[in-house]
Short mmCIF file of C-alpha atoms in Angstrom, two decimals:
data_model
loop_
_atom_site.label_atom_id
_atom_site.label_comp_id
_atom_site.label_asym_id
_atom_site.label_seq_id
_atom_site.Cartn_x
_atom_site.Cartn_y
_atom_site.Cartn_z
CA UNK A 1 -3.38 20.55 29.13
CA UNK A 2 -0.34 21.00 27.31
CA UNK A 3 0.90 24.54 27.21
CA UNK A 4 4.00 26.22 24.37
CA UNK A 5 7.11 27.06 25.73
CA UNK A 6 9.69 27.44 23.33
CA UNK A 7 10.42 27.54 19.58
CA UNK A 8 12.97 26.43 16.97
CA UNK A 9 12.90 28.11 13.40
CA UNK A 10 15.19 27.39 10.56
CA UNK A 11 14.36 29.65 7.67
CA UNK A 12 17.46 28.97 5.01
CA UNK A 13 16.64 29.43 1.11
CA UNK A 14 17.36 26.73 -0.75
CA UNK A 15 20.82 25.92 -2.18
CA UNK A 16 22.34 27.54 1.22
CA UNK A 17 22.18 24.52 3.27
CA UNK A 18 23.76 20.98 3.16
CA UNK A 19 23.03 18.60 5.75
CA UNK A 20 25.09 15.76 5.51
CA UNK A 21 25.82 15.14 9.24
CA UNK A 22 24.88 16.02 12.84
CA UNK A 23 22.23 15.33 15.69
CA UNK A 24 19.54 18.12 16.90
CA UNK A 25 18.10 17.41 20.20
CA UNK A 26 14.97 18.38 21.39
CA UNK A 27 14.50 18.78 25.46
CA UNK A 28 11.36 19.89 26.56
CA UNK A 29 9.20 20.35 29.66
CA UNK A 30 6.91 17.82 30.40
CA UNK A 31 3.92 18.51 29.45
CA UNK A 32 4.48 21.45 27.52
CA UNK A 33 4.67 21.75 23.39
CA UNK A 34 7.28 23.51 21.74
CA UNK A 35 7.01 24.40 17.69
CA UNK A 36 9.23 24.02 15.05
CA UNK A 37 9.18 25.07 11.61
CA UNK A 38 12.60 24.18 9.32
CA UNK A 39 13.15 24.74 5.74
CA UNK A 40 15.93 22.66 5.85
CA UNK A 41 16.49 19.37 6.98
CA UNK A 42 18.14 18.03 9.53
CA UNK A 43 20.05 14.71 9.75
CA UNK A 44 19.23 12.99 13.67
CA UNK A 45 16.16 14.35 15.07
CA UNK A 46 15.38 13.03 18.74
CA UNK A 47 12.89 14.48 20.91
CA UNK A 48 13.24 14.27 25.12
CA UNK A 49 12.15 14.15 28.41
CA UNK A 50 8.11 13.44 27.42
CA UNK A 51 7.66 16.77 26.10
CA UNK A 52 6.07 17.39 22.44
CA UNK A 53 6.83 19.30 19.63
CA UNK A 54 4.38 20.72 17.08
CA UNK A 55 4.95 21.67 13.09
CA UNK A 56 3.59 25.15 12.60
CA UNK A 57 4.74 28.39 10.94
CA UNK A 58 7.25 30.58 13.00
CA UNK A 59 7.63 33.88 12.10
CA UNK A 60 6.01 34.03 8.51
CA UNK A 61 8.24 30.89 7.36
CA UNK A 62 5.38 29.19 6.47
CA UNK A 63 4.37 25.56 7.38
CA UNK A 64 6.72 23.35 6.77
CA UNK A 65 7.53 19.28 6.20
CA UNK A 66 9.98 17.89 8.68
CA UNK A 67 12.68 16.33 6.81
CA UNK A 68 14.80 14.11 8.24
CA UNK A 69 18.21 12.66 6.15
CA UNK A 70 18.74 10.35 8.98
CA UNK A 71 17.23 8.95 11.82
CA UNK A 72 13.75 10.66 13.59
CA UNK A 73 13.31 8.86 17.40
CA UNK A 74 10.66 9.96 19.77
CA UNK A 75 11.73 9.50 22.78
CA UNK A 76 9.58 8.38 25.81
CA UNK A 77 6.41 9.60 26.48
CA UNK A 78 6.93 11.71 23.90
CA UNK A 79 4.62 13.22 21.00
CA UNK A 80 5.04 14.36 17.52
CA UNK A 81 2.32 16.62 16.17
CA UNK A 82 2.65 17.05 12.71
CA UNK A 83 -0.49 19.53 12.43
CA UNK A 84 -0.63 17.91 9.03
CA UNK A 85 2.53 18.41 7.56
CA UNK A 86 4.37 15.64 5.92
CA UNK A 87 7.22 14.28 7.17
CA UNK A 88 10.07 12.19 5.16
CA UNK A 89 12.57 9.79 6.81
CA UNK A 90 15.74 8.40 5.21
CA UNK A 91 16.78 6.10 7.49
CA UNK A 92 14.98 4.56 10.71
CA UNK A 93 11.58 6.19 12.33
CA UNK A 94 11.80 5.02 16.20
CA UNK A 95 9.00 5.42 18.87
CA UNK A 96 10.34 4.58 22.53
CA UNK A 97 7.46 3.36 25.15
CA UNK A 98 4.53 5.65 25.52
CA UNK A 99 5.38 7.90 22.80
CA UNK A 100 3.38 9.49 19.66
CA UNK A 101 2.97 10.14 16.28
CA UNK A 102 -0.03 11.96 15.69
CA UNK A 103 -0.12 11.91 12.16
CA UNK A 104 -3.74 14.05 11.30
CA UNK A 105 -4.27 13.88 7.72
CA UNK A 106 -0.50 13.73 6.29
CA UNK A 107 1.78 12.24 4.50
CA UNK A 108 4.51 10.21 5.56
CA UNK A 109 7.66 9.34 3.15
CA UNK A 110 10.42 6.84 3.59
CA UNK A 111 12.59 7.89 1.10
CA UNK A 112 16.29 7.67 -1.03
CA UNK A 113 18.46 9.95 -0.61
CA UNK A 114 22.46 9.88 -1.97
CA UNK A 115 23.43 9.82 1.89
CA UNK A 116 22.22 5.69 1.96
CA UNK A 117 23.25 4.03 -0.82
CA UNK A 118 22.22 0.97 0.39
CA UNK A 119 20.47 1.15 4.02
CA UNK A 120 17.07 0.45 4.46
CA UNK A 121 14.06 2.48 6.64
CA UNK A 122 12.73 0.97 9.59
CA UNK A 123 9.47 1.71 11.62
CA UNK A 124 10.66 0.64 15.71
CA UNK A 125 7.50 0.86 17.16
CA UNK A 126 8.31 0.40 20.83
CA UNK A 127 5.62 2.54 22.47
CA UNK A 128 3.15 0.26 23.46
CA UNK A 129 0.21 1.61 21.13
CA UNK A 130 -0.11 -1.23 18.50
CA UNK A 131 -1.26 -1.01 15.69
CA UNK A 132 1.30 2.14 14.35
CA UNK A 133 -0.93 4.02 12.24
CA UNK A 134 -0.58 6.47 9.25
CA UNK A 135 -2.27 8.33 7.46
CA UNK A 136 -0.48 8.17 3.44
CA UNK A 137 2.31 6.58 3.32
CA UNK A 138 4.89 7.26 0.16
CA UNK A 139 7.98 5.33 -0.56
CA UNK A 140 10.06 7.69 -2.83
CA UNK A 141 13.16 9.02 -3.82
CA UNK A 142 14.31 12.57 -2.42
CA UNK A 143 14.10 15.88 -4.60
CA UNK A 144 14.82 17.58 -2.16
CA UNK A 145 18.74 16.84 -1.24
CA UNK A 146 20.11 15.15 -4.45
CA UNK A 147 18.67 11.45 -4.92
CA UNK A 148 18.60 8.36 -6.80
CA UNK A 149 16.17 6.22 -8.04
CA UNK A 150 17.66 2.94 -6.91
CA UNK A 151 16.31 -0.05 -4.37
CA UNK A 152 15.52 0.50 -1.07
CA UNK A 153 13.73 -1.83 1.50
CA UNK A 154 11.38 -0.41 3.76
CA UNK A 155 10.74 -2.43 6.64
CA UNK A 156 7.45 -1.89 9.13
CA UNK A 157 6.62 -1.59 11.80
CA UNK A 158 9.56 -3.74 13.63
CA UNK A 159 8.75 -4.30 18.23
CA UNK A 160 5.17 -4.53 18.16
CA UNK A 161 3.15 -7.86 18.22
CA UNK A 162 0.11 -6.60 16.07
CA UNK A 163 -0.96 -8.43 13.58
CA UNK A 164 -1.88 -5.78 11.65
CA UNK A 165 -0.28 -2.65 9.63
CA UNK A 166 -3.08 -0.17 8.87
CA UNK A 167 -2.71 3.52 6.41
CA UNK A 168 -5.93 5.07 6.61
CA UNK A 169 -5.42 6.71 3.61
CA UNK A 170 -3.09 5.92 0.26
CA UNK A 171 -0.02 3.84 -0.22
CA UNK A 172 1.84 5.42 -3.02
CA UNK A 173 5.52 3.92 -4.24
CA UNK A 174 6.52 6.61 -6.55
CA UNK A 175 10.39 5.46 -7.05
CA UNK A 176 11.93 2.85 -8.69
CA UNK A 177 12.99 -0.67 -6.66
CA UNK A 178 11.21 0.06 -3.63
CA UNK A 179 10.07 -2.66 -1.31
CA UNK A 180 7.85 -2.39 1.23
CA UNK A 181 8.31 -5.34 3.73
CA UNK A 182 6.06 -5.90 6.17
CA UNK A 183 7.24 -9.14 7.41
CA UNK A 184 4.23 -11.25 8.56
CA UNK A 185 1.86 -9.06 9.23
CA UNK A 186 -1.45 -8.12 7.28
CA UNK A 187 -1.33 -4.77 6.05
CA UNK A 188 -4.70 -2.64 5.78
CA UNK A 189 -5.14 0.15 3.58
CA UNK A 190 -7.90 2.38 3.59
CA UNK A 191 -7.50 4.81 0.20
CA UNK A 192 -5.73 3.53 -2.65
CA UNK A 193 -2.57 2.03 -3.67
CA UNK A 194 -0.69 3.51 -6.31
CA UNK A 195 2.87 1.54 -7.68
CA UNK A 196 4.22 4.30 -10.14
CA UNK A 197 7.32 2.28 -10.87
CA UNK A 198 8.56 -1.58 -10.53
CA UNK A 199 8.81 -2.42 -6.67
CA UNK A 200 7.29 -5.31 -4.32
CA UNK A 201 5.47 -5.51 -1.41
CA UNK A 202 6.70 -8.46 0.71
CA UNK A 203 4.02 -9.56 3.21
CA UNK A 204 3.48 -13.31 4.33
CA UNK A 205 -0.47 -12.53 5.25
CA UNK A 206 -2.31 -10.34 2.98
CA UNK A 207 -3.04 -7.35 1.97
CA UNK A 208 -6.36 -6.02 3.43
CA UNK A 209 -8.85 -3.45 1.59
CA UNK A 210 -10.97 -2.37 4.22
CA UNK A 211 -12.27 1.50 4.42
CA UNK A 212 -12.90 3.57 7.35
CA UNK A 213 -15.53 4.76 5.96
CA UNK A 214 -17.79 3.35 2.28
CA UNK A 215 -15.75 4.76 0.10
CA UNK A 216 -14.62 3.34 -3.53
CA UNK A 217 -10.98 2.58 -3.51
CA UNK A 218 -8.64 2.25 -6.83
CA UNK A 219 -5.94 -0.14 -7.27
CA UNK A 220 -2.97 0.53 -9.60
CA UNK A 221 -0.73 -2.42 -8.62
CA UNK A 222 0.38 -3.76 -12.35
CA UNK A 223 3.91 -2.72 -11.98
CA UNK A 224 4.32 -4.84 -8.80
CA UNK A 225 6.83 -7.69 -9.47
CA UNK A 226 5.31 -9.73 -5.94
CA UNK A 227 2.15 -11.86 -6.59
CA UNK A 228 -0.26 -10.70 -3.61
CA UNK A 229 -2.68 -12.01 -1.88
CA UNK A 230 -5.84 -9.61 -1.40
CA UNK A 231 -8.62 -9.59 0.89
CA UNK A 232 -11.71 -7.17 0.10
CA UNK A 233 -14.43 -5.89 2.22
CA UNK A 234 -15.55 -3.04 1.25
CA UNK A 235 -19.23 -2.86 0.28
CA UNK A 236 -18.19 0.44 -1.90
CA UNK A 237 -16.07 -1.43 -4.20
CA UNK A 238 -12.78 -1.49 -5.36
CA UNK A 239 -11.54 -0.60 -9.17
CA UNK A 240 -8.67 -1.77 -10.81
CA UNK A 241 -6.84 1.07 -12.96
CA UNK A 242 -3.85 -1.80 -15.09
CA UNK A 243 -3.67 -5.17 -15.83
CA UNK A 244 -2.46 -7.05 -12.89
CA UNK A 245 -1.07 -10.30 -11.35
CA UNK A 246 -2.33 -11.36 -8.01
CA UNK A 247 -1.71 -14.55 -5.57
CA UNK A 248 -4.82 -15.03 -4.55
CA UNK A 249 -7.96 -13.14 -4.19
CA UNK A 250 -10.90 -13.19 -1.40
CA UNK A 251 -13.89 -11.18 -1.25
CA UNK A 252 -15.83 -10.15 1.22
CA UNK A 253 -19.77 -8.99 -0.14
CA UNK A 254 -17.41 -6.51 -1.76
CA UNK A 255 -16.95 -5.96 -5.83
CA UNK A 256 -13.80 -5.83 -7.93
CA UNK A 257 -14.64 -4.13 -10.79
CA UNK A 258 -11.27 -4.89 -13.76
CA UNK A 259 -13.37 -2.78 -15.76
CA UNK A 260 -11.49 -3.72 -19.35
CA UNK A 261 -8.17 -4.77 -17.43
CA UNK A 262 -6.98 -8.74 -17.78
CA UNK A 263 -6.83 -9.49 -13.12
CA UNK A 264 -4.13 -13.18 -13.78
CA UNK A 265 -4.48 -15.13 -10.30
CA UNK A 266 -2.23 -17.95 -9.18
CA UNK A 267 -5.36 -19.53 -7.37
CA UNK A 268 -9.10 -19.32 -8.00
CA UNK A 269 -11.23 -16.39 -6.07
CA UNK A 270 -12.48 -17.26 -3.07
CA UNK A 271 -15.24 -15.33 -0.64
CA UNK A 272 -16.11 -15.93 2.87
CA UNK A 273 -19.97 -15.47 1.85
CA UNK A 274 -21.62 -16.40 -1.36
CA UNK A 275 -20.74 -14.84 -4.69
CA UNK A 276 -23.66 -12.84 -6.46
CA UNK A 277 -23.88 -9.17 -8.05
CA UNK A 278 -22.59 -7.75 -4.72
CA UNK A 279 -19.65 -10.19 -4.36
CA UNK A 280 -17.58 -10.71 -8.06
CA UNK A 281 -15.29 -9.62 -10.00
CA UNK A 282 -17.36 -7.17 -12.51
CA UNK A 283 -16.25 -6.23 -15.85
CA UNK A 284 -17.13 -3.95 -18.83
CA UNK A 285 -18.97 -6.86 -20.25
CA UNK A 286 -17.32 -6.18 -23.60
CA UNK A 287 -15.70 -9.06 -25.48
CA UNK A 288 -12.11 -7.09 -25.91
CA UNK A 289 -12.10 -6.98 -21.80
CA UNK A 290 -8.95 -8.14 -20.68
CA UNK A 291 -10.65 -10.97 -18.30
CA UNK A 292 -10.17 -12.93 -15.26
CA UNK A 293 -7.36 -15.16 -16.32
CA UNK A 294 -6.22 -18.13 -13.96
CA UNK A 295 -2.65 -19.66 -13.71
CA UNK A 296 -2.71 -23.32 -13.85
CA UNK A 297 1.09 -24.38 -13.39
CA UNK A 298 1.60 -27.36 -11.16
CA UNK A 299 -2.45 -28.11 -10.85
CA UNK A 300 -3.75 -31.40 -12.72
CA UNK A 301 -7.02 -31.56 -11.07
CA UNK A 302 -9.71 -29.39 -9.82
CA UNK A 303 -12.79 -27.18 -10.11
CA UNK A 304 -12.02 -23.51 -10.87
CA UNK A 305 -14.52 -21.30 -10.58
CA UNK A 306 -14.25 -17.99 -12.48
CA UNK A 307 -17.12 -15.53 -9.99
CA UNK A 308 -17.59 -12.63 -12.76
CA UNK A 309 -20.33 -10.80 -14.02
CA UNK A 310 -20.88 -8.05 -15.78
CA UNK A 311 -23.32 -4.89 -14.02
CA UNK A 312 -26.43 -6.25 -12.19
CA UNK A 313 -25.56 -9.68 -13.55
CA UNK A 314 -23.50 -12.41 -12.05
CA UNK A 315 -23.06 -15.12 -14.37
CA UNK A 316 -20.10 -17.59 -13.42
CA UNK A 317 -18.12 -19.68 -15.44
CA UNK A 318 -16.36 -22.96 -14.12
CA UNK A 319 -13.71 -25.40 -15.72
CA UNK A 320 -13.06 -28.70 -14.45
CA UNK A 321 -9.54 -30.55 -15.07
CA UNK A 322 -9.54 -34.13 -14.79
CA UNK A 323 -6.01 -35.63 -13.83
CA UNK A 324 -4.79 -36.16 -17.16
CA UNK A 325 -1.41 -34.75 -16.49
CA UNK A 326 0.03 -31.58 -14.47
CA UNK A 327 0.16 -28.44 -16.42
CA UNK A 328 4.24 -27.28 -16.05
CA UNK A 329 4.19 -24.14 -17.64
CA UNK A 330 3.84 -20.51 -17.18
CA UNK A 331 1.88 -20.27 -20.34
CA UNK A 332 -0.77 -22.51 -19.08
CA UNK A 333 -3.01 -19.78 -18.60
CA UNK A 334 -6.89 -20.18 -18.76
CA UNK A 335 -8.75 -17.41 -18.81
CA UNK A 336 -12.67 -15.98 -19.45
CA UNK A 337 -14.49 -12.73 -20.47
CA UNK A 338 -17.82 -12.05 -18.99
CA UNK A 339 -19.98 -10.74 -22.38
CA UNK A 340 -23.22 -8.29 -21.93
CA UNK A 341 -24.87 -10.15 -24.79
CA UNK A 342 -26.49 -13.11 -25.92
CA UNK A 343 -23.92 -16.07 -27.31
CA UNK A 344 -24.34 -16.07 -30.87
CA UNK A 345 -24.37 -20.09 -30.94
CA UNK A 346 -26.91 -20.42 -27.89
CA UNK A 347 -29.89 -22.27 -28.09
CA UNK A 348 -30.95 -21.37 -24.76
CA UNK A 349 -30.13 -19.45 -21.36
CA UNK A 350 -27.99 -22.83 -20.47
CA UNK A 351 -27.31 -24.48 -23.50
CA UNK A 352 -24.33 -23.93 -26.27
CA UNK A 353 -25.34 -25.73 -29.79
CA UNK A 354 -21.04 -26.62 -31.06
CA UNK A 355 -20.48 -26.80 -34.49
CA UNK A 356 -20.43 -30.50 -35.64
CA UNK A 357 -16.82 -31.81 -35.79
CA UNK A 358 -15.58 -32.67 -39.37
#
């Protein structure tokens, strides 16, 4: 087992440090784990030779994040325990083969800070364990060392072949003009997702709501400017907190609940199952409900099925458009709100008496 040898401890107040340069690294024993506790950041962090380091307190310090202004690489066969402490990268986060990042129950932030103004964060996963996981994952700005709340790009993970991108816990963009890119693959999330400001999330897959565990997940995605495509199986169900604008939308036995939100979709909902009271998209059942709205640009013909319902109730709604002419603009919206009461014109549990024409 890995034994301690060695300590680093940086224990500056605030406003008597200003890191704007610099490299520390980090050469340890293999097999052995040395601590470090900083109240400061650093710039280049790189640790060496296999060994590990571990985030703990250090002579009353206190635990502390590991901030990083720069670039943080793990070298090979190297670990990072963060022993739950956050830790916030400016620029690129780099594992080399074999190494690292045992995250526990953290946060990690990719974040602005007035060192970059225009570099992106990347994720270099070369370590051979595929998929790189995390536990939260923030994109923000830095209070820390003087930011600004401007665009940034966020790229991950970049080496590894998985197909996959999975945060057990929350994605959180909590600064304006952030994108998160992550290029082809899907990207799971486990907790919620949580756009505080206008940003994107660039993805040519989807984006995958699948617990660990059955637990309820929330999403508050309506000040994402990127349409998304969504996949949900989670048999807890997912809320959604704003009115939102999705790609496309498949369920898995799993309920979206829009609550009194308006959900607009450039395609019709989908499932891999059958739709019913476990498997819809579930509203208040109230008639000022914002609704499930389709966007019909570009389509002339077709069967859209609208798979709502209202609670213990699934009762679809379909439209049919027959060919006479392609719909061209973004206006041509059509959309439906599932009611908890009885039609006022119905003559029956089918059947619609109009009003005559004249």
């Amino acid at each position: 087992n890995p034994t301690n040898v060695g300590a680093m401890a940086i224990g500056s107040e605030p406003g008597n440090f200003e890191v704007i340069d610099g490299s520390i690294n980090i050469y340890t024993i293999n097999e052995t784990i040395s601590n470090f506790c900083s109240t400061a950041p650093v710039f280049n962090l790189t640790l060496h030779n296999g060994g590990s380091i571990k985030l703990t307190d250090i002579a009353g310090i206190g635990n502390q994040p590991l901030i990083v202004n720069n670039n943080l690489t793990l070298g090979e066969n190297s670990t990072l325990e963060t022993n739950g402490q956050d830790i916030w990268v400016a620029r690129n986060f780099t594992l080399e083969s074999n190494a690292s990042y045992n995250h526990g129950e953290n946060t990690t932030v990719f974040f602005w800070n007035n060192i970059h103004n225009s570099a992106g964060t990347s994720i270099i996963n070369n370590s051979g364990t595929s998929p790189l996981t995390f536990h939260n994952v923030k994109l923000s700005k830095s209070d820390r060392v003087g930011g600004y709340n401007d665009a940034k790009k966020t790229t991950l993970p970049v080496g590894e072949t998985n197909l996959q991108v999975v945060i057990e816990g929350d994605l959180t963009i909590d600064a304006l003009h952030q994108t998160l890119d992550v290029n082809s693959k899907q990207l799971r999330v486990c907790g919620n997702i949580m756009t505080n400001y206008t940003s994107k999330v660039i993805n040519e897959s989807s984006i995958l709501l699948k617990p660990i565990d059955a637990l309820s997940q929330t999403l508050t995605i309506g000040k994402l400017e990127s349409d998304n495509s969504f996949v949900i199986n989670n048999s807890a169900g997912v809320k959604l907190a704003e009115n939102s604008t999705m790609e496309s939308l498949i369920l898995e036995e799993s309920v979206l609940d829009i609550q009194d939100k308006k959900l607009t979709i450039n395609n019709p909902v989908t499932t891999t199952g059958s739709f019913g009271v476990s498997n819809m998209v579930k509203s208040n059942g109230a008639s000022s409900d914002g609704g499930l709205e389709y966007q019909l640009k570009g389509k002339s013909t077709g069967v859209y099925l609208y798979p709502f319902g209202v609670a213990n109730k699934y009762t679809p709604f379909t439209i049919t458009l027959g060919g006479n002419g392609t719909f061209d603009d973004e206006d041509n919206l059509v959309g439906a709100v599932p009611v908890n009461a009885i039609h006022p014109i119905a003559v029956s549990y089918t059947h619609l008496t109009l009003p005559t024409k004249r």
